[in-house]
Structure formats: structure tokens, C-alpha cells
CSV table of C-alpha atoms and ligand atoms in Angstrom, one decimal:
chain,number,residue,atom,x,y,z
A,5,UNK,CA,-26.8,36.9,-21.0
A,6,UNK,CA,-26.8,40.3,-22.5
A,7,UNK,CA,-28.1,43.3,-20.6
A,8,UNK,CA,-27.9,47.0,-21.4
A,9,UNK,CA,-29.9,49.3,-19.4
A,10,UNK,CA,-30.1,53.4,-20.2
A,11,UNK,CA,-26.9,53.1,-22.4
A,12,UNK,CA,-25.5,56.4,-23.9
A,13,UNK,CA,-22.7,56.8,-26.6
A,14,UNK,CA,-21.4,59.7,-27.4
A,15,UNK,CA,-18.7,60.1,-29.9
A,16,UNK,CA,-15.3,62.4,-29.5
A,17,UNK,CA,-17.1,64.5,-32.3
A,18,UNK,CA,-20.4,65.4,-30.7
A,19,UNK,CA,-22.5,62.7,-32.5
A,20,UNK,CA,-24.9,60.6,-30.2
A,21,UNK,CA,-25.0,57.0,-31.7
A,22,UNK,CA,-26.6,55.2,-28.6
A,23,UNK,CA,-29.3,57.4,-27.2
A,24,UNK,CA,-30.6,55.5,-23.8
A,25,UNK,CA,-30.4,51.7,-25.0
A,26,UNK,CA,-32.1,49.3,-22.7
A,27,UNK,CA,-32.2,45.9,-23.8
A,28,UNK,CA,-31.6,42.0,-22.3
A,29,UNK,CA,-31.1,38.9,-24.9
A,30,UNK,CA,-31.5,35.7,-23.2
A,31,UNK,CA,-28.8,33.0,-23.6
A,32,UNK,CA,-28.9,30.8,-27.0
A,33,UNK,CA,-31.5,33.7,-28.3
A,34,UNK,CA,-30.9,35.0,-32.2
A,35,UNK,CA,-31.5,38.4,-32.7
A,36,UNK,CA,-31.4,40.6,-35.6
A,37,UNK,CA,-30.6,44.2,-35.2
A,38,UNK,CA,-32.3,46.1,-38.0
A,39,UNK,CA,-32.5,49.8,-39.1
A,40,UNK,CA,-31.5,52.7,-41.6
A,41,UNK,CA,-27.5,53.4,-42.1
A,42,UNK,CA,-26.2,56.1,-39.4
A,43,UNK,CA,-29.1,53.9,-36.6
A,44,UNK,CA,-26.4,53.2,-34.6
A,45,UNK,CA,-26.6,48.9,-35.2
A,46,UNK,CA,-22.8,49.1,-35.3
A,47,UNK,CA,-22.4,51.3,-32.5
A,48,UNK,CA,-24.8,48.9,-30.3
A,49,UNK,CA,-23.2,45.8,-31.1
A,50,UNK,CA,-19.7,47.4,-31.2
A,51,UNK,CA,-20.8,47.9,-27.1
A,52,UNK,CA,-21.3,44.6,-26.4
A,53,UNK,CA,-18.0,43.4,-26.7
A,54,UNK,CA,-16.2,46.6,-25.6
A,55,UNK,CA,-15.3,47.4,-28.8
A,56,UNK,CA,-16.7,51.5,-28.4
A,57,UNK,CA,-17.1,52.0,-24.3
A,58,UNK,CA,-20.9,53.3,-23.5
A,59,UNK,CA,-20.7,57.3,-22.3
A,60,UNK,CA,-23.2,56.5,-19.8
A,61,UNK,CA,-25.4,53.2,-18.4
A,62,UNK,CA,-24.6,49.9,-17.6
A,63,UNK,CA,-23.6,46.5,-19.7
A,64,UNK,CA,-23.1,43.4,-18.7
A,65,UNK,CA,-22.4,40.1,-20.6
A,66,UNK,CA,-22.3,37.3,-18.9
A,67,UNK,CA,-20.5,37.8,-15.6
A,68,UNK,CA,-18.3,40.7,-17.0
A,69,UNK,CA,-20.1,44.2,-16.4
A,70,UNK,CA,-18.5,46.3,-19.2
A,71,UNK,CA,-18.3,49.5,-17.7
A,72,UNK,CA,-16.3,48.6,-14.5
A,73,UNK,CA,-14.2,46.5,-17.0
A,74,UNK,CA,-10.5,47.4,-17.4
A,75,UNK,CA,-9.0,47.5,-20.3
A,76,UNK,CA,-6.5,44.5,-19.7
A,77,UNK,CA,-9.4,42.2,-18.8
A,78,UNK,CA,-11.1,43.1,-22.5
A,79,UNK,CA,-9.6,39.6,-24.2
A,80,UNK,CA,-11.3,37.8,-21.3
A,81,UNK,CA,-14.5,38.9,-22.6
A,82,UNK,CA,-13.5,38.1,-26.0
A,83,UNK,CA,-12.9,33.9,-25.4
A,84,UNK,CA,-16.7,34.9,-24.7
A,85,UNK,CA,-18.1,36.6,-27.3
A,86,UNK,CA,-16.7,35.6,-31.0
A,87,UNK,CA,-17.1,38.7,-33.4
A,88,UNK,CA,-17.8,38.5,-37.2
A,89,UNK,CA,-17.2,41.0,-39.8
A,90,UNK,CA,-18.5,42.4,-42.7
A,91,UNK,CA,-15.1,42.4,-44.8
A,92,UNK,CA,-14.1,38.8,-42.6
A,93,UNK,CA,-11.1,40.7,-41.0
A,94,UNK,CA,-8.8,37.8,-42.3
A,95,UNK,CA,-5.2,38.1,-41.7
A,96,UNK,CA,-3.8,37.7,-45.1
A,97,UNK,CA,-0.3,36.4,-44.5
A,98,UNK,CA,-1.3,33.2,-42.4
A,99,UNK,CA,-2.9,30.5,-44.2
A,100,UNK,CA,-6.4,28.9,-43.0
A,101,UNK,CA,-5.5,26.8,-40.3
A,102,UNK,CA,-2.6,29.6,-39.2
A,103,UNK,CA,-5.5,32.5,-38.7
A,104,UNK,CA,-8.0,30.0,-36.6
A,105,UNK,CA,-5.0,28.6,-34.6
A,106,UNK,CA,-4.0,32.2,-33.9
A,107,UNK,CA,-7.2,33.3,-32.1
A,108,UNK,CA,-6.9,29.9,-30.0
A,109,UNK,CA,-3.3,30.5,-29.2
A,110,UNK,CA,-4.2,33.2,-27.1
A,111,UNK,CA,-6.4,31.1,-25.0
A,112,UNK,CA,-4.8,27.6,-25.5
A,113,UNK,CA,-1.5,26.5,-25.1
A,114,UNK,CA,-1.7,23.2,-25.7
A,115,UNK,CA,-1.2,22.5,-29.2
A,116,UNK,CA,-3.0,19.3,-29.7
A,117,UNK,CA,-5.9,20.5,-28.3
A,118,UNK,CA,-5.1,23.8,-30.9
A,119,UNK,CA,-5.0,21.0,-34.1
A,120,UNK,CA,-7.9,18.9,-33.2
A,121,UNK,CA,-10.0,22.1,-32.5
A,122,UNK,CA,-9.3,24.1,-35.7
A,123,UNK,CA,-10.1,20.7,-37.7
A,124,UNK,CA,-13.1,20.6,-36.0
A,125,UNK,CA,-14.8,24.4,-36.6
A,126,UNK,CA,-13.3,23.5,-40.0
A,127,UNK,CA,-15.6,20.8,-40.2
A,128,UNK,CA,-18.4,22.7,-39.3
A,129,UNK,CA,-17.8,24.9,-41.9
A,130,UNK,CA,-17.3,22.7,-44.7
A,131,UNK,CA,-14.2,23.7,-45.2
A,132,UNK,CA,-11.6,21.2,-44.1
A,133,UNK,CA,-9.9,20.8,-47.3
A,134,UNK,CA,-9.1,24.3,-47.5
A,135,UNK,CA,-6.8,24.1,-44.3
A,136,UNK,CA,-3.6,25.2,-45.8
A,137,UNK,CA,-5.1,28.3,-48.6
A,138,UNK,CA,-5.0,31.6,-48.1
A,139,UNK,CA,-7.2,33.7,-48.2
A,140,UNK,CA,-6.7,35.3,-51.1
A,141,UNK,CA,-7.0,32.2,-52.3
A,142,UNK,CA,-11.0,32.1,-51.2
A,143,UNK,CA,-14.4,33.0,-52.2
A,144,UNK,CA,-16.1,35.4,-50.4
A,145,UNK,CA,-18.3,33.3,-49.0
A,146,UNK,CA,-15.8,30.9,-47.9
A,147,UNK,CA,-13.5,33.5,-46.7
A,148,UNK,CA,-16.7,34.6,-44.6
A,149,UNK,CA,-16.9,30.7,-43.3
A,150,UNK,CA,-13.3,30.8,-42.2
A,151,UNK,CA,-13.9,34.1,-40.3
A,152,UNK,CA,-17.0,32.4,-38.5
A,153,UNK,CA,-14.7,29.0,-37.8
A,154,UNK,CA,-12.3,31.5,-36.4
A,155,UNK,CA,-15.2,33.2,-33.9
A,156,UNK,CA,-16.2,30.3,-32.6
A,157,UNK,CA,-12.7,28.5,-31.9
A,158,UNK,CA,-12.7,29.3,-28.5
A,159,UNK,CA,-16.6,28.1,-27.7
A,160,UNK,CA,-17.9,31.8,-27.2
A,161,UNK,CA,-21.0,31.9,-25.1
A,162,UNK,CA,-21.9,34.9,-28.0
A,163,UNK,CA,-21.1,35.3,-31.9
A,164,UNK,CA,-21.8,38.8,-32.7
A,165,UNK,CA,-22.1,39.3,-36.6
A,166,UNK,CA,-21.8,42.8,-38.1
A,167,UNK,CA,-23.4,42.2,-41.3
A,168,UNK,CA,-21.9,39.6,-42.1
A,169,UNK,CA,-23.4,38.9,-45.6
A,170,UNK,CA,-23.3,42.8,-46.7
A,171,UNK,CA,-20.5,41.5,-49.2
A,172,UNK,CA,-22.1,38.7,-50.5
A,173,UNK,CA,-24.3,37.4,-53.0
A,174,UNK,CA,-27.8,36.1,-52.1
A,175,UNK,CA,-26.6,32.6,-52.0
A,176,UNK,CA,-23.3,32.7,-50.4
A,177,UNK,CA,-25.6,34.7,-48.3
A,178,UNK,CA,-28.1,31.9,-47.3
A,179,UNK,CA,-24.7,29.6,-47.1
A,180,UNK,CA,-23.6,31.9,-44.2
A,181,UNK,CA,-27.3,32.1,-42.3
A,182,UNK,CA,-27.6,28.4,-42.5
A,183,UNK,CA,-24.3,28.2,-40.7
A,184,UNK,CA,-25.5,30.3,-37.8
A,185,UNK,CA,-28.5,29.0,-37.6
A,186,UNK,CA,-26.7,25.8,-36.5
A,187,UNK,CA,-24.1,27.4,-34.2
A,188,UNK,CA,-27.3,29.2,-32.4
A,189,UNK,CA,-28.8,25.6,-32.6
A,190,UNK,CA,-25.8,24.7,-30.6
A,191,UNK,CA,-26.9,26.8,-27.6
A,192,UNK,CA,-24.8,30.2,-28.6
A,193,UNK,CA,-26.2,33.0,-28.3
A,194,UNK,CA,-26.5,35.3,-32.1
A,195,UNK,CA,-26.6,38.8,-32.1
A,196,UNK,CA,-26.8,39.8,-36.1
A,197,UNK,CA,-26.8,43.4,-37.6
A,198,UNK,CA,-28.1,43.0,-40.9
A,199,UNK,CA,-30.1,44.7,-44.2
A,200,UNK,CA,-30.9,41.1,-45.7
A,201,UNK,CA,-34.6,41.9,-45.6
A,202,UNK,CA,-35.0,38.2,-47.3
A,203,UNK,CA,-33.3,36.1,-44.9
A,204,UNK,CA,-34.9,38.4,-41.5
A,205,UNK,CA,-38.2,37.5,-43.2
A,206,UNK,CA,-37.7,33.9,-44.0
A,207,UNK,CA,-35.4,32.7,-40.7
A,208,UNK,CA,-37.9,34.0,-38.1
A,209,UNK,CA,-36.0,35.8,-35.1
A,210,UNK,CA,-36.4,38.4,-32.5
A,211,UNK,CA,-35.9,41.9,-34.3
A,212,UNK,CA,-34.7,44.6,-32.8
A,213,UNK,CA,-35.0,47.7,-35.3
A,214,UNK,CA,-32.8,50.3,-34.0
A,215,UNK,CA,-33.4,54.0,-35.4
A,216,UNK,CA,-31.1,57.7,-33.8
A,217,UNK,CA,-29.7,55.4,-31.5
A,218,UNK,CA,-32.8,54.0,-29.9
A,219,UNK,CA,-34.4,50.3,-30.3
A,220,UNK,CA,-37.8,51.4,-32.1
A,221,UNK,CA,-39.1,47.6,-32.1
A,222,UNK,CA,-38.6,44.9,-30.0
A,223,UNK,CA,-40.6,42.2,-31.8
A,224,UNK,CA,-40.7,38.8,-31.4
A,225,UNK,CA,-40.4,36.1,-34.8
A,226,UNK,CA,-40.7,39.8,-36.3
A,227,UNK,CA,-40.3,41.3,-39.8
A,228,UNK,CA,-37.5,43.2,-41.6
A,229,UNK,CA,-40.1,46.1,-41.4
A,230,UNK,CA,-38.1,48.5,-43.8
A,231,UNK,CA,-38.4,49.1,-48.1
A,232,UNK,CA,-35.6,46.3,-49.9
B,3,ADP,P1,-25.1,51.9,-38.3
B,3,ADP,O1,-24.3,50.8,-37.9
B,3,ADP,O2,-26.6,51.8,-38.0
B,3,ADP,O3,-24.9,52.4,-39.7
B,3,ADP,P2,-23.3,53.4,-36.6
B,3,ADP,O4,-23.4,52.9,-35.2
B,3,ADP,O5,-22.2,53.0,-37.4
B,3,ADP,O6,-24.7,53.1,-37.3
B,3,ADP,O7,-23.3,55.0,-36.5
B,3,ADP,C1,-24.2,55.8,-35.8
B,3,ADP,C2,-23.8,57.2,-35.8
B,3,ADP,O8,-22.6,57.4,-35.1
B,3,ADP,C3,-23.6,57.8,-37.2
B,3,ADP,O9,-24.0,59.1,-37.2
B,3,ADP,C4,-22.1,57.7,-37.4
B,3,ADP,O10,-21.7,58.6,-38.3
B,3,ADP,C5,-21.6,57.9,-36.0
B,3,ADP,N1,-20.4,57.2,-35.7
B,3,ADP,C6,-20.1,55.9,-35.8
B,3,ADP,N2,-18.9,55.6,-35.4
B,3,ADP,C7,-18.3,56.8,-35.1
B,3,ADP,C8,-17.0,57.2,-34.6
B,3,ADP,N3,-16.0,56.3,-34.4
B,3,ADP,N4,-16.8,58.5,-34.4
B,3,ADP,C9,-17.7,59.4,-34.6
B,3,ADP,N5,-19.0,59.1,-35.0
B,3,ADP,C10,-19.2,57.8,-35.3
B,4,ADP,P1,-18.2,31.4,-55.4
B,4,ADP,O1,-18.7,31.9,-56.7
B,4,ADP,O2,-18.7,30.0,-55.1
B,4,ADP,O3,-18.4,32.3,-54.2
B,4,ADP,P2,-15.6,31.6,-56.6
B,4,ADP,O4,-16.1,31.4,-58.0
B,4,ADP,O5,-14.9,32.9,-56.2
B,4,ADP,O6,-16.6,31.2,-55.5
B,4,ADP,O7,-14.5,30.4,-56.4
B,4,ADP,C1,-14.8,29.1,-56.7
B,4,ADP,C2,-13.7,28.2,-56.2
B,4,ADP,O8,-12.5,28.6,-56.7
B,4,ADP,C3,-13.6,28.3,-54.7
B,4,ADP,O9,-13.6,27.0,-54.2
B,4,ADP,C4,-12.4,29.0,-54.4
B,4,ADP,O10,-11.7,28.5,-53.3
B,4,ADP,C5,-11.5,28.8,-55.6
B,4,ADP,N1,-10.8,30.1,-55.9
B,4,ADP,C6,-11.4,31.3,-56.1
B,4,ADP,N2,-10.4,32.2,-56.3
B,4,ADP,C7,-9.2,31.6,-56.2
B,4,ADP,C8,-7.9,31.9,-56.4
B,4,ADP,N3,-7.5,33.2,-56.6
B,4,ADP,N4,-6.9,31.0,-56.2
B,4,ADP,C9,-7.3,29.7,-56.0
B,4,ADP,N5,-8.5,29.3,-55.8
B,4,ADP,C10,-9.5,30.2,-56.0
């Protein structure tokens, strides 16, 4: 599903954030990418859906190969691979309904198909009832479960989550695990950069620990592996 193989990144300023990354994740695999602040998590996953272009090496996701990829194609990839964010990435003038709609409208014209599919990721969520709040109007946490609705309106092959509960409590936190743990039940594949030592060492995954740009540890059902 995911393949990277001698992958170099290297900034406009000089810094080398991806220093000959070889990897392959296996379709409906979670894996956690793990290591110190400055590893180069961000810049890994950031690769994977052409978010930062590799310097040097090959990528492919799916069908697309990444490098021969032209810029114009890059929203293809995305109906692919749903992204997550740290700070949810909400857009604060639409409502609920109006930001998940938005990333289908892209896709999908048809605007049934739009309503019943919004509803549905809703649903999954928990959050139905919340279809017409802002989000100012949320919790963290549930702002967190619209921005995971949202990523996965489109049936992405991949969700991608950049630590996705670094702003959130421990049990909003598990709220937000238990919720990808049943989209990867679903046969999508989870790719999640994290530093919640608790939930790597409770929700055995594959860990990839990631340290000056190289994967250190490639373990399966692994462990955190660092101090907190
Ligand atoms: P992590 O996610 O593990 O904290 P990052 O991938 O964000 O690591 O960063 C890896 C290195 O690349 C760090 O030294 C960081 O300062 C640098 N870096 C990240 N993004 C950029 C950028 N856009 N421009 C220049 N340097 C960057
Ligand atoms: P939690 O502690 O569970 O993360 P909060 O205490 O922030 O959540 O919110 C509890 C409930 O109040 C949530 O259902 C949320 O939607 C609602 N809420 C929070 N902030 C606001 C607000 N500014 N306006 C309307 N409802 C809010």
C-alpha cells in the first residue's frame, strides 16, 4: 500500500529531515510512528501524501508513485489518503455538516449521495446531533471527531494522523484511539504519529520509531520505547 524506498528530504534551509527512509505498510496495517521532537515523524508522514516532495527516492501509495506525480494530480491522491491533524484544521466559518460536505464536494457532485454520506461518518463518530454547530461551538475532542468524519468522507484507502491527540486530555484521547481502531477495523489502512506512550503500549501496533530522519525500529505489536 505504502512504499518508500531510500527516501531523502532535504529542506530549502540545509536541514536533512528524511535521511534514506525505506519502508512498506501493508493495506489495513496500523502503524505508529514514534520518536524525539525534530525525528522527522512529521516530515515522513507529511511524504506520504505529498504534502513535503522527497529530495531523493521513490514513494508510492497505492497506484500513484509520488515522485512522478504532478502537482495537478495531488487531490487525486488525496480521495485516497484522508489526513488528520493535531489542531483538527477545522474551517471555522462552516458549520459541522458544511466542513465534511466540503471535502466530499470535491469528489461528489451528487448531493444526496453528499447528505446521506456526511450523516453517516457522523454516525460513526457519535456525533450526529451536532450536525449544524460550529466548531467553536465543540470540545476538543469532538472537534477532533469531526476532523476524522471529515477524513474519511471520501472512503480513503489511508487516514494519516499527525498526532492527533497531542491536544487532548487522556480521555478524549482514548475517545479518539477507539475511533481509529474501528476505522482500521474497517480495512483502512492507519498511519499515526504520536507521543501517547499509554495508548502505543496498551493498543498493540507495529511501531516504527523514527530518530535524524531514519526508522531506528521497525517492531512488530511493539513498545513506545521512549521515557513519558
Ligand atoms: P518531528 O515531526 O519528528 O518533530 P519534523 O519532521 O517536523 O520532525 O522535523 C524534522 C527536522 O526538519 C527538524 O530539524 C525540523 O526543524 C526540520 N523541518 C521540518 N519542517 C521544516 C521546514 N518546512 N523547513 C525547514 N526545516 C524543517
Ligand atoms: P469535554 O470536557 O467533554 O471535552 P467540554 O466540557 O468542552 O467537553 O464541552 C462539553 C459539552 O459542551 C460538549 O458537548 C460541547 O459541545 C459543549 N460545548 C463546549 N463549548 C461550547 C460552546 N462554546 N458553545 C456551545 N456548546 C459548547
Amino acid at each position: 500500500m505504502i512504499e518508500m524506498l531510500n527516501v531523502y528530504k532535504k529542506y530549502p534551509n540545509g536541514i536533512t529531515a528524511a535521511n534514506g527512509l525505506t519502508v512498506r505498510i501493508e493495506q489495513g496495517e496500523f502503524v505508529y510512528v514514534v520518536g524525539p521532537s525534530g525525528a522527522g515523524k512529521s516530515t515522513f508522514i507529511k511524504m506520504m501524501y505529498r504534502e513535503e516532495k522527497a529530495s531523493k527516492g521513490s514513494i508510492k501509495v497505492g497506484d500513484f508513485d509520488l515522485v512522478t506525480m504532478k502537482d495537478r494530480d495531488v487531490p487525486f491522491l488525496r480521495r485516497h489518503v484522508g489526513v488528520v491533524f493535531q489542531d483538527f484544521k477545522l474551517l471555522p466559518r462552516l458549520t459541522v455538516y458544511e466542513n465534511i460536505a466540503y471535502a466530499m464536494e470535491v469528489v461528489e457532485k451528487n448531493p444526496k449521495i453528499i447528505k446521506k454520506r456526511v450523516l453517516e461518518v457522523l454516525d460513526l463518530v457519535g456525533l450526529k446531533h451536532k450536525v449544524r454547530m460550529f466548531p467553536t461551538e465543540l470540545s476538543g475532542g469532538e472537534q477532533q471527531r469531526i476532523a476524522i468524519a471529515r477524513a474519511i468522507a471520501n472512503m480513503p484507502r489511508v487516514l494519516i494522523a499527525d498526532e492527533p491527540t497531542g491536544n487532548l486530555d487522556p480521555d478524549t484521547s482514548w475517545e479518539i484511539m477507539n475511533i481509529l481502531e474501528e476505522i482500521n477495523n474497517q480495512g483502512t489502512t492507519v498511519v499515526m504519529a504520536t507521543h501517547n506512550s499509554q495508548i502505543v503500549n496498551v493498543v498493540k501496533h507495529r511501531v516504527l520509531a523514527v530518530e535524524n530522519g531514519r526508522i531506528v525500529r521497525d517492531q512488530l505489536e511493539g513498545d513506545y520505547g521512549y521515557e513519558g
